[in-house]
Amino acid sequence: MESFGRAVVIPHEVVAGPEPFVVGPLVVGLLVAAVLVTAVWWGIRVRGREPCPPRPEEQPRLPETGAVREIREAREPDEMPHDGSVLTTHELRSPGNMSTRRARDQKRRRWNQNSGGGFDSGGLGHH
C-alpha cells in the first residue's frame, strides 16, 4: 500500500456527480411535502363549505311536558282465539310478528336463589 499515511483521495466526479441515492430521496421528500400541503389546503376548502355550528336559539329544547321517561312494564303475548276461528292480517293488533299486552302481574320475575342461573353451572336447576 503506497498511500499508507497519506490522505485518501476521492475523485471529484464521484463527490460532485448526481447520484441516484441523493436525488431520489430528495424528489420523494418533495413529492410527499407537496401532497401534504395539498391535503391541508383541500381540507381547509372543504371545512369552509360546511355549515356553521348551530346557534343557542337553534339548539333542541325539552318538550313543555318535560323530559320523556322510560317506561318499564311486564308484557305478555296476546292469546290466539281458542274457538277455532282464524285471525286475518287486519285483525291483528300489532304490526309486528307478535302482539303483546300489559301483563296483569307487574312484579318482576327473579331467578331462583338456589340456582346459579347459567347453563351447566353445577346447580340442580329449576324443579
mmCIF file of N, CA and C in Angstrom:
data_model
loop_
_atom_site.group_PDB
_atom_site.id
_atom_site.type_symbol
_atom_site.label_atom_id
_atom_site.label_comp_id
_atom_site.label_asym_id
_atom_site.label_seq_id
_atom_site.Cartn_x
_atom_site.Cartn_y
_atom_site.Cartn_z
ATOM 1 N N MET A 1 0.840 -1.151 0.000
ATOM 2 C CA MET A 1 0.000 0.000 0.000
ATOM 3 C C MET A 1 0.895 1.226 0.000
ATOM 4 N N GLU A 2 0.909 1.885 -1.088
ATOM 5 C CA GLU A 2 1.758 3.042 -1.237
ATOM 6 C C GLU A 2 1.192 4.267 -0.554
ATOM 7 N N SER A 3 -0.179 4.317 -0.364
ATOM 8 C CA SER A 3 -0.785 5.517 0.197
ATOM 9 C C SER A 3 -0.913 5.438 1.705
ATOM 10 N N PHE A 4 -0.133 4.551 2.326
ATOM 11 C CA PHE A 4 -0.202 4.421 3.767
ATOM 12 C C PHE A 4 0.314 5.682 4.419
ATOM 13 N N GLY A 5 -0.486 6.285 5.284
ATOM 14 C CA GLY A 5 -0.043 7.507 5.946
ATOM 15 C C GLY A 5 -0.477 8.764 5.233
ATOM 16 N N ARG A 6 -0.876 8.678 3.990
ATOM 17 C CA ARG A 6 -1.349 9.853 3.275
ATOM 18 C C ARG A 6 -2.875 9.854 3.225
ATOM 19 N N ALA A 7 -3.466 11.011 2.988
ATOM 20 C CA ALA A 7 -4.925 11.126 2.904
ATOM 21 C C ALA A 7 -5.433 10.379 1.680
ATOM 22 N N VAL A 8 -6.577 9.770 1.850
ATOM 23 C CA VAL A 8 -7.183 9.040 0.742
ATOM 24 C C VAL A 8 -7.822 10.056 -0.190
ATOM 25 N N VAL A 9 -7.557 9.932 -1.479
ATOM 26 C CA VAL A 9 -8.056 10.883 -2.450
ATOM 27 C C VAL A 9 -9.312 10.312 -3.092
ATOM 28 N N ILE A 10 -10.431 11.111 -3.060
ATOM 29 C CA ILE A 10 -11.683 10.695 -3.693
ATOM 30 C C ILE A 10 -11.814 11.519 -4.963
ATOM 31 N N PRO A 11 -12.055 10.871 -6.072
ATOM 32 C CA PRO A 11 -12.180 11.626 -7.324
ATOM 33 C C PRO A 11 -13.321 12.640 -7.259
ATOM 34 N N HIS A 12 -13.109 13.773 -7.936
ATOM 35 C CA HIS A 12 -14.066 14.869 -7.924
ATOM 36 C C HIS A 12 -15.401 14.469 -8.561
ATOM 37 N N GLU A 13 -15.384 13.634 -9.563
ATOM 38 C CA GLU A 13 -16.608 13.215 -10.256
ATOM 39 C C GLU A 13 -17.534 12.423 -9.336
ATOM 40 N N VAL A 14 -17.001 11.656 -8.422
ATOM 41 C CA VAL A 14 -17.814 10.849 -7.516
ATOM 42 C C VAL A 14 -18.522 11.749 -6.502
ATOM 43 N N VAL A 15 -17.841 12.766 -5.992
ATOM 44 C CA VAL A 15 -18.410 13.636 -4.974
ATOM 45 C C VAL A 15 -19.428 14.589 -5.585
ATOM 46 N N ALA A 16 -19.120 15.220 -6.704
ATOM 47 C CA ALA A 16 -19.964 16.252 -7.278
ATOM 48 C C ALA A 16 -21.023 15.702 -8.221
ATOM 49 N N GLY A 17 -20.908 14.486 -8.680
ATOM 50 C CA GLY A 17 -21.834 13.927 -9.664
ATOM 51 C C GLY A 17 -23.206 13.643 -9.077
ATOM 52 N N PRO A 18 -24.259 13.729 -9.885
ATOM 53 C CA PRO A 18 -25.613 13.440 -9.406
ATOM 54 C C PRO A 18 -25.775 11.932 -9.164
ATOM 55 N N GLU A 19 -25.898 11.586 -7.937
ATOM 56 C CA GLU A 19 -26.064 10.179 -7.563
ATOM 57 C C GLU A 19 -27.555 9.883 -7.435
ATOM 58 N N PRO A 20 -28.016 8.714 -7.836
ATOM 59 C CA PRO A 20 -29.434 8.381 -7.644
ATOM 60 C C PRO A 20 -29.777 8.233 -6.162
ATOM 61 N N PHE A 21 -28.776 7.963 -5.323
ATOM 62 C CA PHE A 21 -29.028 7.810 -3.896
ATOM 63 C C PHE A 21 -29.227 9.158 -3.205
ATOM 64 N N VAL A 22 -28.855 10.240 -3.865
ATOM 65 C CA VAL A 22 -29.030 11.568 -3.293
ATOM 66 C C VAL A 22 -30.261 12.244 -3.901
ATOM 67 N N VAL A 23 -30.443 12.146 -5.189
ATOM 68 C CA VAL A 23 -31.527 12.825 -5.889
ATOM 69 C C VAL A 23 -32.864 12.117 -5.641
ATOM 70 N N GLY A 24 -32.879 10.813 -5.602
ATOM 71 C CA GLY A 24 -34.116 10.041 -5.421
ATOM 72 C C GLY A 24 -34.846 10.386 -4.131
ATOM 73 N N PRO A 25 -34.187 10.284 -2.963
ATOM 74 C CA PRO A 25 -34.878 10.645 -1.720
ATOM 75 C C PRO A 25 -35.297 12.118 -1.669
ATOM 76 N N LEU A 26 -34.521 12.990 -2.299
ATOM 77 C CA LEU A 26 -34.885 14.397 -2.331
ATOM 78 C C LEU A 26 -36.179 14.599 -3.110
ATOM 79 N N VAL A 27 -36.315 13.957 -4.254
ATOM 80 C CA VAL A 27 -37.524 14.071 -5.072
ATOM 81 C C VAL A 27 -38.718 13.462 -4.335
ATOM 82 N N VAL A 28 -38.527 12.307 -3.703
ATOM 83 C CA VAL A 28 -39.609 11.662 -2.952
ATOM 84 C C VAL A 28 -40.036 12.553 -1.790
ATOM 85 N N GLY A 29 -39.087 13.150 -1.098
ATOM 86 C CA GLY A 29 -39.414 14.051 0.005
ATOM 87 C C GLY A 29 -40.190 15.269 -0.455
ATOM 88 N N LEU A 30 -39.801 15.841 -1.594
ATOM 89 C CA LEU A 30 -40.532 16.985 -2.135
ATOM 90 C C LEU A 30 -41.950 16.591 -2.555
ATOM 91 N N LEU A 31 -42.116 15.405 -3.126
ATOM 92 C CA LEU A 31 -43.448 14.931 -3.508
ATOM 93 C C LEU A 31 -44.331 14.711 -2.278
ATOM 94 N N VAL A 32 -43.786 14.130 -1.238
ATOM 95 C CA VAL A 32 -44.559 13.904 -0.003
ATOM 96 C C VAL A 32 -44.961 15.232 0.608
ATOM 97 N N ALA A 33 -44.048 16.196 0.638
ATOM 98 C CA ALA A 33 -44.362 17.517 1.185
ATOM 99 C C ALA A 33 -45.453 18.198 0.349
ATOM 100 N N ALA A 34 -45.371 18.071 -0.974
ATOM 101 C CA ALA A 34 -46.387 18.670 -1.847
ATOM 102 C C ALA A 34 -47.754 18.025 -1.619
ATOM 103 N N VAL A 35 -47.794 16.708 -1.438
ATOM 104 C CA VAL A 35 -49.060 16.010 -1.179
ATOM 105 C C VAL A 35 -49.646 16.465 0.159
ATOM 106 N N LEU A 36 -48.821 16.605 1.175
ATOM 107 C CA LEU A 36 -49.311 17.039 2.480
ATOM 108 C C LEU A 36 -49.849 18.472 2.432
ATOM 109 N N VAL A 37 -49.147 19.357 1.763
ATOM 110 C CA VAL A 37 -49.612 20.738 1.641
ATOM 111 C C VAL A 37 -50.931 20.779 0.876
ATOM 112 N N THR A 38 -51.044 19.994 -0.184
ATOM 113 C CA THR A 38 -52.288 19.938 -0.960
ATOM 114 C C THR A 38 -53.430 19.389 -0.111
ATOM 115 N N ALA A 39 -53.165 18.366 0.703
ATOM 116 C CA ALA A 39 -54.208 17.789 1.552
ATOM 117 C C ALA A 39 -54.698 18.803 2.580
ATOM 118 N N VAL A 40 -53.807 19.565 3.175
ATOM 119 C CA VAL A 40 -54.209 20.588 4.146
ATOM 120 C C VAL A 40 -55.023 21.671 3.451
ATOM 121 N N TRP A 41 -54.593 22.116 2.301
ATOM 122 C CA TRP A 41 -55.309 23.128 1.538
ATOM 123 C C TRP A 41 -56.707 22.646 1.170
ATOM 124 N N TRP A 42 -56.826 21.399 0.707
ATOM 125 C CA TRP A 42 -58.118 20.814 0.338
ATOM 126 C C TRP A 42 -59.021 20.707 1.569
ATOM 127 N N GLY A 43 -58.468 20.299 2.715
ATOM 128 C CA GLY A 43 -59.248 20.191 3.945
ATOM 129 C C GLY A 43 -59.789 21.531 4.402
ATOM 130 N N ILE A 44 -59.009 22.578 4.253
ATOM 131 C CA ILE A 44 -59.466 23.916 4.624
ATOM 132 C C ILE A 44 -60.620 24.350 3.716
ATOM 133 N N ARG A 45 -60.519 24.045 2.438
ATOM 134 C CA ARG A 45 -61.593 24.393 1.498
ATOM 135 C C ARG A 45 -62.872 23.641 1.825
ATOM 136 N N VAL A 46 -62.762 22.339 2.114
ATOM 137 C CA VAL A 46 -63.953 21.538 2.425
ATOM 138 C C VAL A 46 -64.587 22.020 3.716
ATOM 139 N N ARG A 47 -63.788 22.297 4.718
ATOM 140 C CA ARG A 47 -64.322 22.747 6.006
ATOM 141 C C ARG A 47 -64.981 24.117 5.865
ATOM 142 N N GLY A 48 -64.460 24.961 4.979
ATOM 143 C CA GLY A 48 -65.064 26.265 4.760
ATOM 144 C C GLY A 48 -66.443 26.183 4.139
ATOM 145 N N ARG A 49 -66.752 25.106 3.403
ATOM 146 C CA ARG A 49 -68.058 24.928 2.782
ATOM 147 C C ARG A 49 -69.085 24.310 3.733
ATOM 148 N N GLU A 50 -68.655 23.768 4.871
ATOM 149 C CA GLU A 50 -69.581 23.142 5.814
ATOM 150 C C GLU A 50 -70.391 24.218 6.538
ATOM 151 N N PRO A 51 -71.607 23.850 6.975
ATOM 152 C CA PRO A 51 -72.400 24.846 7.709
ATOM 153 C C PRO A 51 -71.795 25.121 9.079
ATOM 154 N N CYS A 52 -72.082 26.311 9.577
ATOM 155 C CA CYS A 52 -71.590 26.702 10.902
ATOM 156 C C CYS A 52 -72.319 25.901 11.974
ATOM 157 N N PRO A 53 -71.748 25.787 13.176
ATOM 158 C CA PRO A 53 -72.459 25.099 14.250
ATOM 159 C C PRO A 53 -73.725 25.869 14.626
ATOM 160 N N PRO A 54 -74.736 25.177 15.141
ATOM 161 C CA PRO A 54 -75.997 25.860 15.451
ATOM 162 C C PRO A 54 -75.836 26.879 16.577
ATOM 163 N N ARG A 55 -76.590 27.964 16.462
ATOM 164 C CA ARG A 55 -76.587 28.989 17.500
ATOM 165 C C ARG A 55 -77.397 28.500 18.693
ATOM 166 N N PRO A 56 -77.269 29.141 19.860
ATOM 167 C CA PRO A 56 -78.014 28.675 21.049
ATOM 168 C C PRO A 56 -79.526 28.609 20.834
ATOM 169 N N GLU A 57 -80.096 29.550 20.078
ATOM 170 C CA GLU A 57 -81.549 29.512 19.865
ATOM 171 C C GLU A 57 -81.961 28.403 18.900
ATOM 172 N N GLU A 58 -81.005 27.842 18.155
ATOM 173 C CA GLU A 58 -81.308 26.743 17.243
ATOM 174 C C GLU A 58 -81.124 25.366 17.886
ATOM 175 N N GLN A 59 -80.681 25.332 19.125
ATOM 176 C CA GLN A 59 -80.462 24.064 19.821
ATOM 177 C C GLN A 59 -81.800 23.415 20.157
ATOM 178 N N PRO A 60 -81.856 22.076 20.233
ATOM 179 C CA PRO A 60 -83.113 21.420 20.586
ATOM 180 C C PRO A 60 -83.521 21.748 22.015
ATOM 181 N N ARG A 61 -84.807 21.806 22.254
ATOM 182 C CA ARG A 61 -85.371 22.130 23.566
ATOM 183 C C ARG A 61 -86.195 20.953 24.077
ATOM 184 N N LEU A 62 -86.347 20.891 25.405
ATOM 185 C CA LEU A 62 -87.215 19.891 26.017
ATOM 186 C C LEU A 62 -88.659 20.200 25.688
ATOM 187 N N PRO A 63 -89.504 19.182 25.558
ATOM 188 C CA PRO A 63 -90.923 19.471 25.366
ATOM 189 C C PRO A 63 -91.505 20.158 26.604
ATOM 190 N N GLU A 64 -92.626 20.835 26.428
ATOM 191 C CA GLU A 64 -93.237 21.547 27.548
ATOM 192 C C GLU A 64 -93.678 20.599 28.652
ATOM 193 N N THR A 65 -93.955 19.362 28.302
ATOM 194 C CA THR A 65 -94.384 18.380 29.304
ATOM 195 C C THR A 65 -93.211 17.846 30.112
ATOM 196 N N GLY A 66 -92.007 18.185 29.748
ATOM 197 C CA GLY A 66 -90.835 17.721 30.478
ATOM 198 C C GLY A 66 -90.125 16.616 29.725
ATOM 199 N N ALA A 67 -89.153 16.043 30.404
ATOM 200 C CA ALA A 67 -88.345 15.000 29.773
ATOM 201 C C ALA A 67 -89.174 13.728 29.587
ATOM 202 N N VAL A 68 -88.890 13.020 28.515
ATOM 203 C CA VAL A 68 -89.567 11.758 28.254
ATOM 204 C C VAL A 68 -88.857 10.680 29.060
ATOM 205 N N ARG A 69 -89.621 9.930 29.806
ATOM 206 C CA ARG A 69 -89.059 8.894 30.677
ATOM 207 C C ARG A 69 -89.277 7.512 30.084
ATOM 208 N N GLU A 70 -88.413 6.608 30.475
ATOM 209 C CA GLU A 70 -88.546 5.217 30.055
ATOM 210 C C GLU A 70 -89.625 4.552 30.897
ATOM 211 N N ILE A 71 -90.439 3.752 30.248
ATOM 212 C CA ILE A 71 -91.486 3.025 30.958
ATOM 213 C C ILE A 71 -91.091 1.561 30.997
ATOM 214 N N ARG A 72 -91.024 1.021 32.196
ATOM 215 C CA ARG A 72 -90.727 -0.398 32.357
ATOM 216 C C ARG A 72 -91.999 -1.086 32.801
ATOM 217 N N GLU A 73 -92.408 -2.065 32.034
ATOM 218 C CA GLU A 73 -93.578 -2.831 32.396
ATOM 219 C C GLU A 73 -93.442 -4.242 31.858
ATOM 220 N N ALA A 74 -94.071 -5.145 32.547
ATOM 221 C CA ALA A 74 -94.073 -6.539 32.109
ATOM 222 C C ALA A 74 -95.101 -6.684 30.994
ATOM 223 N N ARG A 75 -94.735 -7.369 29.933
ATOM 224 C CA ARG A 75 -95.625 -7.600 28.800
ATOM 225 C C ARG A 75 -95.859 -9.089 28.657
ATOM 226 N N GLU A 76 -97.019 -9.450 28.118
ATOM 227 C CA GLU A 76 -97.308 -10.854 27.842
ATOM 228 C C GLU A 76 -97.950 -10.946 26.468
ATOM 229 N N PRO A 77 -97.793 -12.067 25.798
ATOM 230 C CA PRO A 77 -98.334 -12.172 24.437
ATOM 231 C C PRO A 77 -99.857 -12.258 24.442
ATOM 232 N N ASP A 78 -100.456 -11.703 23.394
ATOM 233 C CA ASP A 78 -101.903 -11.853 23.207
ATOM 234 C C ASP A 78 -102.192 -13.302 22.853
ATOM 235 N N GLU A 79 -103.279 -13.801 23.383
ATOM 236 C CA GLU A 79 -103.675 -15.175 23.099
ATOM 237 C C GLU A 79 -104.369 -15.243 21.746
ATOM 238 N N MET A 80 -104.169 -16.322 21.072
ATOM 239 C CA MET A 80 -104.899 -16.584 19.842
ATOM 240 C C MET A 80 -106.270 -17.121 20.232
ATOM 241 N N PRO A 81 -107.288 -16.931 19.403
ATOM 242 C CA PRO A 81 -108.618 -17.424 19.761
ATOM 243 C C PRO A 81 -108.632 -18.954 19.839
ATOM 244 N N HIS A 82 -109.295 -19.466 20.885
ATOM 245 C CA HIS A 82 -109.362 -20.918 21.082
ATOM 246 C C HIS A 82 -110.678 -21.509 20.577
ATOM 247 N N ASP A 83 -111.509 -20.699 19.949
ATOM 248 C CA ASP A 83 -112.799 -21.193 19.486
ATOM 249 C C ASP A 83 -112.750 -21.739 18.072
ATOM 250 N N GLY A 84 -111.570 -21.833 17.489
ATOM 251 C CA GLY A 84 -111.439 -22.382 16.151
ATOM 252 C C GLY A 84 -111.457 -21.326 15.060
ATOM 253 N N SER A 85 -111.712 -20.067 15.418
ATOM 254 C CA SER A 85 -111.714 -19.017 14.412
ATOM 255 C C SER A 85 -110.275 -18.634 14.057
ATOM 256 N N VAL A 86 -110.140 -17.972 12.941
ATOM 257 C CA VAL A 86 -108.823 -17.585 12.441
ATOM 258 C C VAL A 86 -108.770 -16.064 12.353
ATOM 259 N N LEU A 87 -107.679 -15.478 12.803
ATOM 260 C CA LEU A 87 -107.490 -14.038 12.679
ATOM 261 C C LEU A 87 -106.880 -13.720 11.320
ATOM 262 N N THR A 88 -107.433 -12.725 10.664
ATOM 263 C CA THR A 88 -106.831 -12.274 9.413
ATOM 264 C C THR A 88 -105.805 -11.190 9.729
ATOM 265 N N THR A 89 -105.064 -10.774 8.742
ATOM 266 C CA THR A 89 -103.973 -9.839 8.940
ATOM 267 C C THR A 89 -104.454 -8.513 9.526
ATOM 268 N N HIS A 90 -105.568 -8.002 9.047
ATOM 269 C CA HIS A 90 -106.037 -6.700 9.535
ATOM 270 C C HIS A 90 -106.640 -6.789 10.932
ATOM 271 N N GLU A 91 -106.877 -7.984 11.439
ATOM 272 C CA GLU A 91 -107.421 -8.135 12.787
ATOM 273 C C GLU A 91 -106.334 -8.198 13.858
ATOM 274 N N LEU A 92 -105.101 -8.384 13.424
ATOM 275 C CA LEU A 92 -104.009 -8.403 14.389
ATOM 276 C C LEU A 92 -103.788 -7.005 14.928
ATOM 277 N N ARG A 93 -103.471 -6.890 16.210
ATOM 278 C CA ARG A 93 -103.312 -5.576 16.835
ATOM 279 C C ARG A 93 -101.958 -4.957 16.542
ATOM 280 N N SER A 94 -100.943 -5.762 16.462
ATOM 281 C CA SER A 94 -99.586 -5.243 16.319
ATOM 282 C C SER A 94 -99.120 -5.374 14.878
ATOM 283 N N PRO A 95 -98.377 -4.393 14.385
ATOM 284 C CA PRO A 95 -97.839 -4.532 13.035
ATOM 285 C C PRO A 95 -96.664 -5.504 12.971
ATOM 286 N N GLY A 96 -96.140 -5.906 14.115
ATOM 287 C CA GLY A 96 -95.003 -6.820 14.136
ATOM 288 C C GLY A 96 -95.444 -8.268 14.042
ATOM 289 N N ASN A 97 -94.551 -9.158 14.382
ATOM 290 C CA ASN A 97 -94.849 -10.576 14.301
ATOM 291 C C ASN A 97 -95.702 -11.063 15.471
ATOM 292 N N MET A 98 -95.568 -10.397 16.620
ATOM 293 C CA MET A 98 -96.258 -10.880 17.801
ATOM 294 C C MET A 98 -96.804 -9.690 18.574
ATOM 295 N N SER A 99 -98.100 -9.663 18.819
ATOM 296 C CA SER A 99 -98.668 -8.560 19.580
ATOM 297 C C SER A 99 -98.632 -8.909 21.062
ATOM 298 N N THR A 100 -98.470 -7.883 21.870
ATOM 299 C CA THR A 100 -98.390 -8.088 23.304
ATOM 300 C C THR A 100 -99.339 -7.131 23.998
ATOM 301 N N ARG A 101 -99.599 -7.401 25.255
ATOM 302 C CA ARG A 101 -100.412 -6.517 26.081
ATOM 303 C C ARG A 101 -99.740 -6.372 27.427
ATOM 304 N N ARG A 102 -100.198 -5.419 28.181
ATOM 305 C CA ARG A 102 -99.651 -5.199 29.519
ATOM 306 C C ARG A 102 -100.049 -6.375 30.399
ATOM 307 N N ALA A 103 -99.094 -6.918 31.127
ATOM 308 C CA ALA A 103 -99.363 -8.072 31.977
ATOM 309 C C ALA A 103 -100.143 -7.642 33.208
ATOM 310 N N ARG A 104 -101.002 -8.551 33.718
ATOM 311 C CA ARG A 104 -101.741 -8.255 34.943
ATOM 312 C C ARG A 104 -100.794 -8.177 36.131
ATOM 313 N N ASP A 105 -99.812 -9.062 36.171
ATOM 314 C CA ASP A 105 -98.849 -9.105 37.267
ATOM 315 C C ASP A 105 -97.616 -8.297 36.858
ATOM 316 N N GLN A 106 -97.389 -7.162 37.504
ATOM 317 C CA GLN A 106 -96.265 -6.304 37.162
ATOM 318 C C GLN A 106 -95.053 -6.543 38.053
ATOM 319 N N LYS A 107 -95.085 -7.584 38.874
ATOM 320 C CA LYS A 107 -93.946 -7.900 39.730
ATOM 321 C C LYS A 107 -92.842 -8.513 38.869
ATOM 322 N N ARG A 108 -91.626 -7.998 39.026
ATOM 323 C CA ARG A 108 -90.511 -8.507 38.220
ATOM 324 C C ARG A 108 -90.179 -9.931 38.592
ATOM 325 N N ARG A 109 -89.946 -10.731 37.591
ATOM 326 C CA ARG A 109 -89.554 -12.115 37.833
ATOM 327 C C ARG A 109 -88.098 -12.165 38.253
ATOM 328 N N ARG A 110 -87.813 -12.943 39.255
ATOM 329 C CA ARG A 110 -86.450 -13.134 39.740
ATOM 330 C C ARG A 110 -86.085 -14.597 39.566
ATOM 331 N N TRP A 111 -84.792 -14.834 39.437
ATOM 332 C CA TRP A 111 -84.350 -16.209 39.314
ATOM 333 C C TRP A 111 -84.398 -16.897 40.677
ATOM 334 N N ASN A 112 -84.356 -18.182 40.632
ATOM 335 C CA ASN A 112 -84.376 -18.991 41.843
ATOM 336 C C ASN A 112 -83.078 -18.750 42.600
ATOM 337 N N GLN A 113 -83.183 -18.479 43.872
ATOM 338 C CA GLN A 113 -81.988 -18.191 44.668
ATOM 339 C C GLN A 113 -81.078 -19.407 44.799
ATOM 340 N N ASN A 114 -81.591 -20.609 44.602
ATOM 341 C CA ASN A 114 -80.792 -21.827 44.730
ATOM 342 C C ASN A 114 -80.106 -22.199 43.421
ATOM 343 N N SER A 115 -80.299 -21.435 42.391
ATOM 344 C CA SER A 115 -79.744 -21.759 41.090
ATOM 345 C C SER A 115 -78.654 -20.758 40.740
ATOM 346 N N GLY A 116 -77.638 -21.243 40.047
ATOM 347 C CA GLY A 116 -76.575 -20.351 39.610
ATOM 348 C C GLY A 116 -77.004 -19.481 38.452
ATOM 349 N N GLY A 117 -78.004 -19.908 37.735
ATOM 350 C CA GLY A 117 -78.528 -19.101 36.644
ATOM 351 C C GLY A 117 -77.887 -19.365 35.306
ATOM 352 N N GLY A 118 -76.730 -19.995 35.264
ATOM 353 C CA GLY A 118 -76.072 -20.252 33.997
ATOM 354 C C GLY A 118 -76.272 -21.685 33.551
ATOM 355 N N PHE A 119 -76.132 -21.909 32.269
ATOM 356 C CA PHE A 119 -76.252 -23.254 31.744
ATOM 357 C C PHE A 119 -75.094 -24.105 32.246
ATOM 358 N N ASP A 120 -75.398 -25.267 32.746
ATOM 359 C CA ASP A 120 -74.402 -26.217 33.242
ATOM 360 C C ASP A 120 -73.513 -25.584 34.304
ATOM 361 N N SER A 121 -74.174 -24.836 35.223
ATOM 362 C CA SER A 121 -73.412 -24.156 36.255
ATOM 363 C C SER A 121 -73.187 -25.017 37.482
ATOM 364 N N GLY A 122 -73.636 -26.241 37.435
ATOM 365 C CA GLY A 122 -73.404 -27.142 38.558
ATOM 366 C C GLY A 122 -74.590 -27.255 39.490
ATOM 367 N N GLY A 123 -75.566 -26.348 39.342
ATOM 368 C CA GLY A 123 -76.742 -26.432 40.197
ATOM 369 C C GLY A 123 -77.729 -27.452 39.664
ATOM 370 N N LEU A 124 -78.772 -27.718 40.471
ATOM 371 C CA LEU A 124 -79.782 -28.676 40.071
ATOM 372 C C LEU A 124 -80.778 -28.082 39.095
ATOM 373 N N GLY A 125 -80.794 -26.775 38.966
ATOM 374 C CA GLY A 125 -81.728 -26.149 38.062
ATOM 375 C C GLY A 125 -83.075 -25.943 38.703
ATOM 376 N N HIS A 126 -84.048 -25.488 37.925
ATOM 377 C CA HIS A 126 -85.390 -25.241 38.446
ATOM 378 C C HIS A 126 -86.179 -26.536 38.438
ATOM 379 N N HIS A 127 -86.810 -26.861 39.556
ATOM 380 C CA HIS A 127 -87.627 -28.081 39.636
ATOM 381 C C HIS A 127 -89.011 -27.730 40.084
#
